[in-house]
Short mmCIF file of C-alpha atoms (C1' of nucleotides) in Angstrom, two decimals:
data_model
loop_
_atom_site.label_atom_id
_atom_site.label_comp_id
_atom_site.label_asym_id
_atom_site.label_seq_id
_atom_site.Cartn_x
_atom_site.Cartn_y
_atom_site.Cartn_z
CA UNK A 1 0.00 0.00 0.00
CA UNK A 2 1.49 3.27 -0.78
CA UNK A 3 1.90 6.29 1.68
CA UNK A 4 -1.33 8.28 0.06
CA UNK A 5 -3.57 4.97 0.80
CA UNK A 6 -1.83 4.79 3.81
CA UNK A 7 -2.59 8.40 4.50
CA UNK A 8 -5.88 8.39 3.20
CA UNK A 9 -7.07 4.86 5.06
CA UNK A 10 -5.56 6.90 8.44
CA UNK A 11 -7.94 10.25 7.67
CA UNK A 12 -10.83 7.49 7.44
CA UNK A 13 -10.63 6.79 10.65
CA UNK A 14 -10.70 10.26 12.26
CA UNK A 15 -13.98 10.70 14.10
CA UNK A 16 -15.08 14.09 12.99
CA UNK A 17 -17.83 14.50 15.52
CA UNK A 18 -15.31 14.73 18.21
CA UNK A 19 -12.06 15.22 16.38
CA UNK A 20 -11.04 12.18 17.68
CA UNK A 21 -8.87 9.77 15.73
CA UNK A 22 -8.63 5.86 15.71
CA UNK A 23 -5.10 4.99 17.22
CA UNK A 24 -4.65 7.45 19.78
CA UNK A 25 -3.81 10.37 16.62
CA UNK A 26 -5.97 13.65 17.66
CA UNK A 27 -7.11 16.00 15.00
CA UNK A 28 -6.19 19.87 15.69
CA UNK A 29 -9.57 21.48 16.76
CA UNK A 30 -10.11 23.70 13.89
CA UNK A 31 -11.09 26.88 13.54
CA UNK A 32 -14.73 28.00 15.17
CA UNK A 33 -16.14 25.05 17.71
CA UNK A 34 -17.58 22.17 18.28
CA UNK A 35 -21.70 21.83 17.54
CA UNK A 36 -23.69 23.58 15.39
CA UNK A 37 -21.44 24.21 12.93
CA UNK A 38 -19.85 20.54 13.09
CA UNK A 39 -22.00 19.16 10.24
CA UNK A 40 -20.63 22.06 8.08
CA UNK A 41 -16.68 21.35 9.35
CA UNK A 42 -17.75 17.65 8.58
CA UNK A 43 -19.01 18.48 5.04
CA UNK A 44 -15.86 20.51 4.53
CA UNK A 45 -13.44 17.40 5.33
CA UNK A 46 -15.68 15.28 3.50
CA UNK A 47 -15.17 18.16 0.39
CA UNK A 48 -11.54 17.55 1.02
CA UNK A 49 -11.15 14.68 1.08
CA UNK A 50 -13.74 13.32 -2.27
CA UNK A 51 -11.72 16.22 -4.06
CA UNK A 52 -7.90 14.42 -3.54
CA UNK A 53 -9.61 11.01 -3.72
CA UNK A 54 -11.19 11.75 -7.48
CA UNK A 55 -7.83 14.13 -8.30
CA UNK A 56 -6.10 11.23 -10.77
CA UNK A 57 -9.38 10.84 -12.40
CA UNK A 58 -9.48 14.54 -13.84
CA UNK A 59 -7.54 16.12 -16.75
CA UNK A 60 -4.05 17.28 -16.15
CA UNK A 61 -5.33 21.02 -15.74
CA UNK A 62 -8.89 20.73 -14.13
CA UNK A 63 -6.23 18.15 -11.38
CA UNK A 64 -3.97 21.49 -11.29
CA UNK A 65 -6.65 23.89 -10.89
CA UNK A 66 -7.89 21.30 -7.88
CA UNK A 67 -4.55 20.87 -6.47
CA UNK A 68 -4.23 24.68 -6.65
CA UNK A 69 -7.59 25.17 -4.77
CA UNK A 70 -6.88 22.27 -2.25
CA UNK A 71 -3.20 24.15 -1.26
CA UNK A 72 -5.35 27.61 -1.02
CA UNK A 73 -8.50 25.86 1.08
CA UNK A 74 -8.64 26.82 4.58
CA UNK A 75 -8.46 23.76 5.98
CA UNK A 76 -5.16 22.93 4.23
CA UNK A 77 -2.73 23.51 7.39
CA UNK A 78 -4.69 22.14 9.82
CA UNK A 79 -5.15 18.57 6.93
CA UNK A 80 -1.12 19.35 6.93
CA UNK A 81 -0.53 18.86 10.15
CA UNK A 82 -2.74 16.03 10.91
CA UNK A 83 -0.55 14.14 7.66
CA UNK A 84 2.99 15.50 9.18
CA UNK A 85 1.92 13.82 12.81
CA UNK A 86 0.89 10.39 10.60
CA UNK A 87 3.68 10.79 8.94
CA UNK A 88 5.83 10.68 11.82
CA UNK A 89 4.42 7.43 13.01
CA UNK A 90 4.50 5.84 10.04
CA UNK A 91 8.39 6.64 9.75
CA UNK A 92 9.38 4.73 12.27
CA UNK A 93 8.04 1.58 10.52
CA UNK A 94 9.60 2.47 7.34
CA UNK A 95 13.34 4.00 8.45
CA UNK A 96 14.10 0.23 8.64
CA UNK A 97 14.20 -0.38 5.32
CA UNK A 98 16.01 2.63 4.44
CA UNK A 99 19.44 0.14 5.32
CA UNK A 100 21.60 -0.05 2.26
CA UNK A 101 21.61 -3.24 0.71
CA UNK A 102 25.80 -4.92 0.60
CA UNK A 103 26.89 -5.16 -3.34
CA UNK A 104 24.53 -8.45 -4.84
CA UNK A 105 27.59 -11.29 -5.62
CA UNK A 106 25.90 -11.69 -8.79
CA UNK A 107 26.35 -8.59 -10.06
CA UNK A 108 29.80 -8.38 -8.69
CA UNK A 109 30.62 -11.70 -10.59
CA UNK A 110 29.31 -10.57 -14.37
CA UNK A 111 31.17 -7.23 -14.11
CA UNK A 112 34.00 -9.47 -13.59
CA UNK A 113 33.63 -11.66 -16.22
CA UNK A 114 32.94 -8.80 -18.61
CA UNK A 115 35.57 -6.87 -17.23
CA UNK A 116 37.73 -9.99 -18.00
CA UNK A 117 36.15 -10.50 -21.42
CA UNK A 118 37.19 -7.26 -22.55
CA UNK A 119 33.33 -6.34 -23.07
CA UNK A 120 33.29 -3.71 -19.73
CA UNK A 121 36.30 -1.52 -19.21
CA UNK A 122 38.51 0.22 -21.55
CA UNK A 123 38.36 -1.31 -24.90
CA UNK A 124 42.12 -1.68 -24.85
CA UNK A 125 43.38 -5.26 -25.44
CA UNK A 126 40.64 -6.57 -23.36
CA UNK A 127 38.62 -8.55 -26.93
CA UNK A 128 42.11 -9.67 -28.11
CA UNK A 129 43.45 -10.76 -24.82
CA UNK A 130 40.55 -12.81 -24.48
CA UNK A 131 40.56 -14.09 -28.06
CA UNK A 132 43.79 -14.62 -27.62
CA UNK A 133 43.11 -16.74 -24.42
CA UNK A 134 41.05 -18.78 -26.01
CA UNK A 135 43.36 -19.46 -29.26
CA UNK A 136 45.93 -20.64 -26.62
CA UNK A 137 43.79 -22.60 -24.99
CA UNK A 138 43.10 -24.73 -28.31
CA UNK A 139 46.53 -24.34 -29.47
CA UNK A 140 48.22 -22.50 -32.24
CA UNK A 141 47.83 -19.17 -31.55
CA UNK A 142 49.40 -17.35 -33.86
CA UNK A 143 47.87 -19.34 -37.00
CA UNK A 144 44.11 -18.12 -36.60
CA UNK A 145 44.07 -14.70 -37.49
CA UNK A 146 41.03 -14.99 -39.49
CA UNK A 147 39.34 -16.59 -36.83
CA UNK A 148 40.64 -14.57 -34.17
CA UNK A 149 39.58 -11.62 -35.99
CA UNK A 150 36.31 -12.98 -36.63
CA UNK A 151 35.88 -13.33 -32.95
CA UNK A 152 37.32 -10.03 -31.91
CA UNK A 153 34.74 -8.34 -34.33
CA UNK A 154 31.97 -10.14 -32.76
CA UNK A 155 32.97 -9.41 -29.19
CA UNK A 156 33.70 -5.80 -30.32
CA UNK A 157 30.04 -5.84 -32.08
CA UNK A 158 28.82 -7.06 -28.58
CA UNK A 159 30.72 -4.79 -26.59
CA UNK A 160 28.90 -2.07 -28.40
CA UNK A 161 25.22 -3.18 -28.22
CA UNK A 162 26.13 -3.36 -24.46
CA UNK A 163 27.08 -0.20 -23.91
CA UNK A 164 24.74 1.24 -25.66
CA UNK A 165 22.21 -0.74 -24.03
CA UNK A 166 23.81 0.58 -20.80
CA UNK A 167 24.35 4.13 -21.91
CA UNK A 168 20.01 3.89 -22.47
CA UNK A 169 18.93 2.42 -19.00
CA UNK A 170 21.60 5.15 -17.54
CA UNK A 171 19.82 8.13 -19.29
CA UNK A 172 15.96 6.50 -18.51
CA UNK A 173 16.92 5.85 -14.95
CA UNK A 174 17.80 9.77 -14.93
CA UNK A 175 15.17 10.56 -16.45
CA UNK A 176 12.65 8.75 -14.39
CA UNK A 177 14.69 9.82 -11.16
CA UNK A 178 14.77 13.89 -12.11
CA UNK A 179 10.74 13.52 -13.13
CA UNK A 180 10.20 11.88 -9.38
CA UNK A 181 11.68 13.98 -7.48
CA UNK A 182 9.98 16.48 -9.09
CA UNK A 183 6.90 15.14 -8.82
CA UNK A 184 7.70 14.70 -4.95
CA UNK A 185 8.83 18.41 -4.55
CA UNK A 186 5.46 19.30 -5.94
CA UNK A 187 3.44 17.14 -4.35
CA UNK A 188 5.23 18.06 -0.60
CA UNK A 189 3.32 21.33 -0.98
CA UNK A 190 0.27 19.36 -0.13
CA UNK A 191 2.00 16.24 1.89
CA UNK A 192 4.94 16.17 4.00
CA UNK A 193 8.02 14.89 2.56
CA UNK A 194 11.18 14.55 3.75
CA UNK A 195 14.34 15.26 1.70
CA UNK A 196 15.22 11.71 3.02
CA UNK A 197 12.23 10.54 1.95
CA UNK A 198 12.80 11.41 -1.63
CA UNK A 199 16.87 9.73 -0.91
CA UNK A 200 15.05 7.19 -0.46
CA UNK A 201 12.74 7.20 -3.49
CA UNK A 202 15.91 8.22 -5.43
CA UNK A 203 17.49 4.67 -4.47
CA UNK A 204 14.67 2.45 -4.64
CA UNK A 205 15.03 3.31 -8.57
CA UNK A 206 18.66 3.17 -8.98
CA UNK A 207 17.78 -0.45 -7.44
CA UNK A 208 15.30 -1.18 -9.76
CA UNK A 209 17.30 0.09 -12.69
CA UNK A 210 20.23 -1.73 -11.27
CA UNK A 211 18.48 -5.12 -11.65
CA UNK A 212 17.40 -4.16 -15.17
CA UNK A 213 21.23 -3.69 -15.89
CA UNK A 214 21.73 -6.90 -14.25
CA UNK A 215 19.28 -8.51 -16.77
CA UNK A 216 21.64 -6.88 -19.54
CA UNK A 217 24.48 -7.79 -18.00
CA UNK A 218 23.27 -11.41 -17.60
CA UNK A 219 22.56 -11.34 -21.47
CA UNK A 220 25.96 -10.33 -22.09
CA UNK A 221 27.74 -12.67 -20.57
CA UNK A 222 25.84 -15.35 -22.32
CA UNK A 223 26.21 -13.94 -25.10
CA UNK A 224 30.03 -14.06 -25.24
CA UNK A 225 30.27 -17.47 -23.55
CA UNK A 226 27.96 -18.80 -26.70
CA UNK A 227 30.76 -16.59 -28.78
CA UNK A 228 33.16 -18.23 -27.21
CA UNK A 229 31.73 -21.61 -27.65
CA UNK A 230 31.51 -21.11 -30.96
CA UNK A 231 34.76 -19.94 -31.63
CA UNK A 232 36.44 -23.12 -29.77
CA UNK A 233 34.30 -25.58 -31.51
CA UNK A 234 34.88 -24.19 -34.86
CA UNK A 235 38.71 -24.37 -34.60
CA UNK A 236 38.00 -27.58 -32.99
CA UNK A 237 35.98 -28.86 -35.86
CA UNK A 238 37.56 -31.02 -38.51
CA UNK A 239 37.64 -30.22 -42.15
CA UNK A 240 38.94 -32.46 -44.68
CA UNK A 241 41.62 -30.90 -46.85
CA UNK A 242 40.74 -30.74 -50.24
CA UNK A 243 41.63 -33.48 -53.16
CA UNK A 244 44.39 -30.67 -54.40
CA UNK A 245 46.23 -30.34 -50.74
CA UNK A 246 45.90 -33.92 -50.13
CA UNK A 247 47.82 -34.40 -53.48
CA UNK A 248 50.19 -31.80 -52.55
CA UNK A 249 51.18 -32.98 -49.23
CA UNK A 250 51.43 -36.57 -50.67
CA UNK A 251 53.24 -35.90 -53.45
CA UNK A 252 56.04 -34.21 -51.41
CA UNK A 253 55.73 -37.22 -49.07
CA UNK A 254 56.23 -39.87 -51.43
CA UNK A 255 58.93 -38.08 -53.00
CA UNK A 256 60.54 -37.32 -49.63
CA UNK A 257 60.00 -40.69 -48.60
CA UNK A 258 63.64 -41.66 -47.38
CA UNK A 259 63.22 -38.86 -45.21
CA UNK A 260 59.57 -37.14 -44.67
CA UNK A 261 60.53 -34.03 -42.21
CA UNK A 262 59.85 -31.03 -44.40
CA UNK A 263 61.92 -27.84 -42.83
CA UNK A 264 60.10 -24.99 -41.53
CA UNK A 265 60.74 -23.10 -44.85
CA UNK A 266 59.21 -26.45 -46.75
CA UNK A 267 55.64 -26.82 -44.42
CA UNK A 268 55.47 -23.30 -45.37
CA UNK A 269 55.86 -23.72 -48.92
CA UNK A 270 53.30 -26.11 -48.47
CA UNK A 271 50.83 -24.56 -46.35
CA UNK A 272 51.17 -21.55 -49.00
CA UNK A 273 50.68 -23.46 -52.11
CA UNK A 274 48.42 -25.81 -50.05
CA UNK A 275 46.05 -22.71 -49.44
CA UNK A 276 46.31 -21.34 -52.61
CA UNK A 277 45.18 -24.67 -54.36
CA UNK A 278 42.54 -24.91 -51.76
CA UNK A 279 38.90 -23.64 -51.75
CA UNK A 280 37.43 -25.10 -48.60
CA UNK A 281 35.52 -21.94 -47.76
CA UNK A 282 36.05 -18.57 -45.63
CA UNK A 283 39.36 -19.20 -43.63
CA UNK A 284 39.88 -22.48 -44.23
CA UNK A 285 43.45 -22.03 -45.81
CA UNK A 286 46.17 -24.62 -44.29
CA UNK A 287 48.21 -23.49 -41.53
CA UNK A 288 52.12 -24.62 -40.82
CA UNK A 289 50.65 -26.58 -38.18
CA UNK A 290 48.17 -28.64 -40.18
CA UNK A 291 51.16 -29.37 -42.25
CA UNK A 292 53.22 -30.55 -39.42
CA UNK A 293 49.89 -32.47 -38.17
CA UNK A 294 49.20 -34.04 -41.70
CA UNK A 295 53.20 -34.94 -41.79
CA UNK A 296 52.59 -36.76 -38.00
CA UNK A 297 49.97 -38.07 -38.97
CA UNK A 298 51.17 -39.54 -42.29
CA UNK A 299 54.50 -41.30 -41.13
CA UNK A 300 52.72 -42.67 -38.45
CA UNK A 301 50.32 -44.49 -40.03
CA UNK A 302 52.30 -45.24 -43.21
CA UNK A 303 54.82 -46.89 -40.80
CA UNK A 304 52.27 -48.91 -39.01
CA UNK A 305 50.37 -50.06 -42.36
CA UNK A 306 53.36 -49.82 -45.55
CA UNK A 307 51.64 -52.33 -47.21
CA UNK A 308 47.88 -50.55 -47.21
CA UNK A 309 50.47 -47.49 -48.81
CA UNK A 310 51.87 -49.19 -51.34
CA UNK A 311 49.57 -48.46 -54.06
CA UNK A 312 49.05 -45.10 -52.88
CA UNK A 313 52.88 -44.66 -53.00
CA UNK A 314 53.39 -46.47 -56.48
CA UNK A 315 50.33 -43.93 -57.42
CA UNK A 316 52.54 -40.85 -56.80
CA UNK A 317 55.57 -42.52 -58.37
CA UNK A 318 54.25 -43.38 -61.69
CA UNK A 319 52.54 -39.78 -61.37
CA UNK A 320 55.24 -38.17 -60.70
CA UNK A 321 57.50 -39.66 -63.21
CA UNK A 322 54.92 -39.73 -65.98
CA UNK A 323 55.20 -35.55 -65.22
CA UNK A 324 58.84 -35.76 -65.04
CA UNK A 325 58.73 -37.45 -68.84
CA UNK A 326 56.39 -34.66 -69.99
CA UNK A 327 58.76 -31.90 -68.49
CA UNK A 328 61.94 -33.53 -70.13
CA UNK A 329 60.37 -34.08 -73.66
CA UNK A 330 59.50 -30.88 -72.99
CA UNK A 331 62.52 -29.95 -72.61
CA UNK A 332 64.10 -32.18 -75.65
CA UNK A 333 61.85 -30.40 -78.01
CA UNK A 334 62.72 -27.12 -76.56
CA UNK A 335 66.16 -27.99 -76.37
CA UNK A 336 66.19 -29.10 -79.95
CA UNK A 337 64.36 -26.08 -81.05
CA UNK A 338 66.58 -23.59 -79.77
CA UNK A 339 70.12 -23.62 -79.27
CA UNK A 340 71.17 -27.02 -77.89
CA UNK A 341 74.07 -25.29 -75.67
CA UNK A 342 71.62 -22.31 -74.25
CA UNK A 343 68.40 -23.09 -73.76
CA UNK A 344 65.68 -20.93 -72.91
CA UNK A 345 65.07 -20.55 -69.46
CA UNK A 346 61.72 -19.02 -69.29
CA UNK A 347 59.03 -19.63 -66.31
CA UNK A 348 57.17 -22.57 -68.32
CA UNK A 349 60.07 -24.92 -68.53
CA UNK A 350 60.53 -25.25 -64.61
CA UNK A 351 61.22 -28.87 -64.04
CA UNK A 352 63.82 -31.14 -61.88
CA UNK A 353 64.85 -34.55 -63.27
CA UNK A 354 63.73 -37.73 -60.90
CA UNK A 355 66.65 -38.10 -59.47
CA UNK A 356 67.50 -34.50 -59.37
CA UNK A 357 66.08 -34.07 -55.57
CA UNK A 358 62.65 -32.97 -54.47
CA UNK A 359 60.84 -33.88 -58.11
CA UNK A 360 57.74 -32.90 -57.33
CA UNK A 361 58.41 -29.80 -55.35
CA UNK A 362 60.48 -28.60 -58.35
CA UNK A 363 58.04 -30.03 -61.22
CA UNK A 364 55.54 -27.47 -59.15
CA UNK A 365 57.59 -24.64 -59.43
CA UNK A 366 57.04 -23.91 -55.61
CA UNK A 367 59.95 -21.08 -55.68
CA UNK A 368 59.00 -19.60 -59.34
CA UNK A 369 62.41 -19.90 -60.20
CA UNK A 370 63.78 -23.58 -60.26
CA UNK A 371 64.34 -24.15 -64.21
CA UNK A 372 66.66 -26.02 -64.62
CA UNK A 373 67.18 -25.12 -68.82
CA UNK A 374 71.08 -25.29 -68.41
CA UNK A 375 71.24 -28.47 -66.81
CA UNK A 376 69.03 -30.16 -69.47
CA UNK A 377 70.86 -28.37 -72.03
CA UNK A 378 73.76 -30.06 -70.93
CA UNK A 379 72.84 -33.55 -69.92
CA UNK A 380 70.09 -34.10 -72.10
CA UNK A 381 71.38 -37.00 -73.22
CA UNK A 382 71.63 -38.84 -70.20
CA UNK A 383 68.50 -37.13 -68.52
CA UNK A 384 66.14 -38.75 -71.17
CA UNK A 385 67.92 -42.19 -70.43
CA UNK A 386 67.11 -42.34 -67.05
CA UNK A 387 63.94 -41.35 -67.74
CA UNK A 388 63.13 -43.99 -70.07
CA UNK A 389 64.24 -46.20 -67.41
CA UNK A 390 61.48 -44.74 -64.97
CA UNK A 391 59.06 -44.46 -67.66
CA UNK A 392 60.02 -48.49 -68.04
CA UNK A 393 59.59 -48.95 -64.21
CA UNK A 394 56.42 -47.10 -64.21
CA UNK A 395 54.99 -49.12 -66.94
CA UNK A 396 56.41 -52.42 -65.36
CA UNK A 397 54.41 -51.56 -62.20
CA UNK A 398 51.42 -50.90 -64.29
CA UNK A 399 51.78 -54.13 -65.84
CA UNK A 400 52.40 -56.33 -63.04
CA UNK A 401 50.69 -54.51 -59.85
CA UNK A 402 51.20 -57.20 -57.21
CA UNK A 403 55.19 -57.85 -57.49
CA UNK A 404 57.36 -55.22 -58.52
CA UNK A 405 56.32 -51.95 -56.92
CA UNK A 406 58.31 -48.50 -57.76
CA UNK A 407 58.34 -47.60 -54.32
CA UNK A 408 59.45 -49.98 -51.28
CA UNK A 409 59.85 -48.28 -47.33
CA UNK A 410 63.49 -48.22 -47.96
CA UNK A 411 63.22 -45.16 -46.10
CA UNK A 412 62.20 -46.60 -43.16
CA UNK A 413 65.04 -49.15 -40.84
CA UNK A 414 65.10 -51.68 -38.79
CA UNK A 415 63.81 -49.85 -35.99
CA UNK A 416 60.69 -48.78 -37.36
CA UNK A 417 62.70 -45.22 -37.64
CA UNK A 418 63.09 -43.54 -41.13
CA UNK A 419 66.62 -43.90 -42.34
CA UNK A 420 69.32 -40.92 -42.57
CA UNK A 421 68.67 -38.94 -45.64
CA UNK A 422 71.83 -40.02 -46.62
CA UNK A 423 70.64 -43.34 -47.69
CA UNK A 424 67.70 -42.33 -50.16
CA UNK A 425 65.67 -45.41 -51.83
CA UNK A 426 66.25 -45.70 -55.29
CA UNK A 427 63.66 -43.56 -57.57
CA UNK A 428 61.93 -41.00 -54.67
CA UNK A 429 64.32 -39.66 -53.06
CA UNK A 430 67.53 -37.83 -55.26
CA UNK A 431 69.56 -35.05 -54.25
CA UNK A 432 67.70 -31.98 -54.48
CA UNK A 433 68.45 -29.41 -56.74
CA UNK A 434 67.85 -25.46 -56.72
CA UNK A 435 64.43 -24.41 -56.70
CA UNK A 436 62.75 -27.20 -55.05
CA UNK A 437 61.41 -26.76 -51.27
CA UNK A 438 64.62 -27.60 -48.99
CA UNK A 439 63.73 -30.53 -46.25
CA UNK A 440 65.22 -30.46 -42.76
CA UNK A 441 68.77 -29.76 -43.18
CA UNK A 442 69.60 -33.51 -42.35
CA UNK A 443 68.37 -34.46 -45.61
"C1'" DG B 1 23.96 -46.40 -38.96
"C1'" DA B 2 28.51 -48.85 -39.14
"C1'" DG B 3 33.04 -48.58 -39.97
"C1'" DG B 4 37.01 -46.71 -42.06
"C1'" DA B 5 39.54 -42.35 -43.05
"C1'" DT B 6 41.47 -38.38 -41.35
"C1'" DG B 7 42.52 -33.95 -38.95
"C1'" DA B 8 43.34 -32.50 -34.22
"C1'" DT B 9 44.76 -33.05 -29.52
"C1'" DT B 10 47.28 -34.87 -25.69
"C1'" DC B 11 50.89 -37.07 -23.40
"C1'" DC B 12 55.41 -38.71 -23.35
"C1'" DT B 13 60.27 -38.96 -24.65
"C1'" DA B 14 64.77 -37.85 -26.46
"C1'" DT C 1 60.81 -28.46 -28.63
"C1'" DA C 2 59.91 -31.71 -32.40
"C1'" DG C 3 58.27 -35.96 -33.16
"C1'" DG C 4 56.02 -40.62 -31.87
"C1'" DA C 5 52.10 -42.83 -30.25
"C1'" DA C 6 47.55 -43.09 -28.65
"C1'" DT C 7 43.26 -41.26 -28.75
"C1'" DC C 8 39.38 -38.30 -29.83
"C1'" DA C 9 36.03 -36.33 -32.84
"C1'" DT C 10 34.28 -35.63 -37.09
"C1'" DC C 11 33.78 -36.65 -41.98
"C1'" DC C 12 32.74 -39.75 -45.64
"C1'" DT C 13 31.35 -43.84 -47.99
"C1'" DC C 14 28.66 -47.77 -48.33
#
DNA sequence: GAGGATGATTCCTA
DNA sequence: TAGGAATCATCCTC
């Protein structure tokens, strides 16, 4: 019940015959005495009192023109006093729950969390730090910048909607403060109000603004863990690599076989040419680490299962030589063609002979620059011979599939270990030569 | 839906 | 710290 119902139900129960009131409160004898004239006094109170009972129910300017008359009627200071005495019995009851209420745990805990999400607070390094807590946390850090961008614009995008949420319930809650306390200035003309009183008013709203914020607050937080969420279990999720990268990675595999370790400089060659090859979508390109995955992944289970990799590696042989044979015929035509001491080294003849090194690395060109005109110009002869004989093995494992294989696990010894690079099997794994993508240095 | 393939993660070791 | 091994989780094919 609010304090004019409360006011109102305590005016009820004065006894205006004898100015008497229920509950030990006595009404001021009013002006002029008790009587004859006590059915007018009792009309007037009865006046008074219809008038601020049926005050809401009028228009905004017949209730002012009331209100004016009411603070101008004669009774008015006596009606004043009688309200000021009820008032100060009533306080008592109410002063207890004037006690400031300690800071809610709940609220304390979601400013924490979006303090620490970067979402409250300065805007400084708060989104990223987070991000960047949570690319740690799944590993590989620094190769998710599309992702971790992703996220930081969608925590930023967040960050925004809640302050501006804020900023809003801020300005109402001023708003709706500033028009009560006006509205309780104006209406202690007529009722007594104390400045605590309206203090009091004042923080009843800030509370129930407070626990709209909370509500926001609450959203926010939910919102970002779901972010968050997100964000893990996408980098989490597993995509295939496409038919092109798969080719890629096993093609310099197969061809690295004596010794599959590609350097730094090589899984980044490959992730580049891996993700340029690639269309698996927004950010999906291959990262150094998927290489170095893939390449842990692959000796693994090519050591534990050589024979289920057989075919896969005779595949990559007969592929790889078959491109080898097209590259040096190529070349024999170019060769012949042009001078057969200087031949012409532009981009299209870029080619390494099989058992010039890292074959397939070069035959891709990886570096843009590892023709090798000169050398063909100069051992042409000898080049096409050994192709013919891997042209010969090719077709020999094409005619007879079970027996005689191109490529055997001579790279891997006796201890299950892959053998020095020193020792490289006989068609897959030459010296390299210039241009190709350089394997660990003990290769 | 089952089962194999495969990319990612975790733990351990040299 | 890189790599091996085991394992997980998801994708893909039948």
């Amino acid at each position: 019940m609010d304090e004019q119902a409360r006011i109102m139900q305590a005016l009820g129960g004065v006894s205006l015959a004898g100015h008497s009131v229920q509950g030990g409160m006595a009404l001021p004898p009013p002006h002029g005495h008790e009587g004859a004239d006590g059915d007018g006094r009792k009309q007037d109170i009865g006046d008074i009192l219809h008038q601020i009972m049926t005050i809401t129910d009028q228009s905004l300017d017949e209730a002012q023109a009331k209100k004016h008359g009411l603070n101008c009627h004669r009774m008015k200071p006596a009606l004043f006093s009688v309200l000021c005495e009820i008032k100060e019995k009533t306080g008592l009851s109410i002063r207890g729950a004037q006690e400031e209420d300690p800071p809610d745990p709940q609220l304390m805990r979601l400013d924490n969390m979006l303090l620490a999400e970067g979402v409250a607070g300065p805007e400084k390094g708060g989104g990223s730090a987070a991000a960047a807590a949570a690319a740690a946390a799944s590993g590989g850090a620094s190769d998710n910048s599309i992702e971790h961008s992703d996220y930081r614009a969608k925590l930023t995008q967040i960050r925004q909607i809640y302050h501006t949420e804020l900023e809003k319930y801020e300005q109402a809650c001023n708003e709706f403060t500033t028009h009560v306390m006006n509205l309780l200035r104006e209406q202690s003309r007529t009722r007594p109000i104390s400045p605590k009183e309206i203090e009091r008013m004042v923080g009843i709203i800030h509370r129930k603004f407070s626990s709209i914020q909370m509500q926001l607050k609450q959203s926010t937080c939910e919102a970002v863990m779901i972010l968050r969420s997100r964000f893990l279990d996408a980098r989490r999720k597993r995509r295939n690599f496409s038919k092109q990268a798969t080719e890629i990675l096993n093609e310099y595999f197969y061809s690295h076989l004596s010794n599959p370790y590609p350097s730094e400089e090589a899984k980044e060659e490959l992730a580049k040419k891996c993700s340029i090859t690639v269309s698996q979508g927004v950010g999906s390109t291959i990262t150094v680490s998927q290489v170095s995955n893939w390449f842990g992944n692959k000796r693994i289970r090519y050591k534990k299962n050589i024979g289920k990799f057989q075919e896969e590696a005779n595949l990559y042989a007969a592929k790889t030589a078959v491109t080898a044979a097209h590259a040096v015929a190529a070349a024999v035509q170019n060769n012949q063609t042009n001078s057969p001491t200087t031949p012409n080294s532009g981009s299209s003849g870029s080619f390494n002979l099989p058992n010039s090194g890292d074959m397939f690395m070069s035959m891709q060109n990886l570096n843009g620059d590892s023709y090798q005109g000169a050398q063909v110009g100069a051992n042409v002869q000898s080049q096409v011979d050994t192709l013919r004989h891997v042209i010969s093995q090719t077709a020999g494992y094409n005619d007879s599939l079970g027996g005689n294989s191109l490529y055997s696990p001579h790279g891997l010894n006796a201890n299950g270990g892959w053998q020095d690079a020193g020792t490289p099997s006989s068609v897959i794994s030459p010296t390299e030569g210039p241009g190709s993508v350089h394997s660990d240095t003990s290769n």
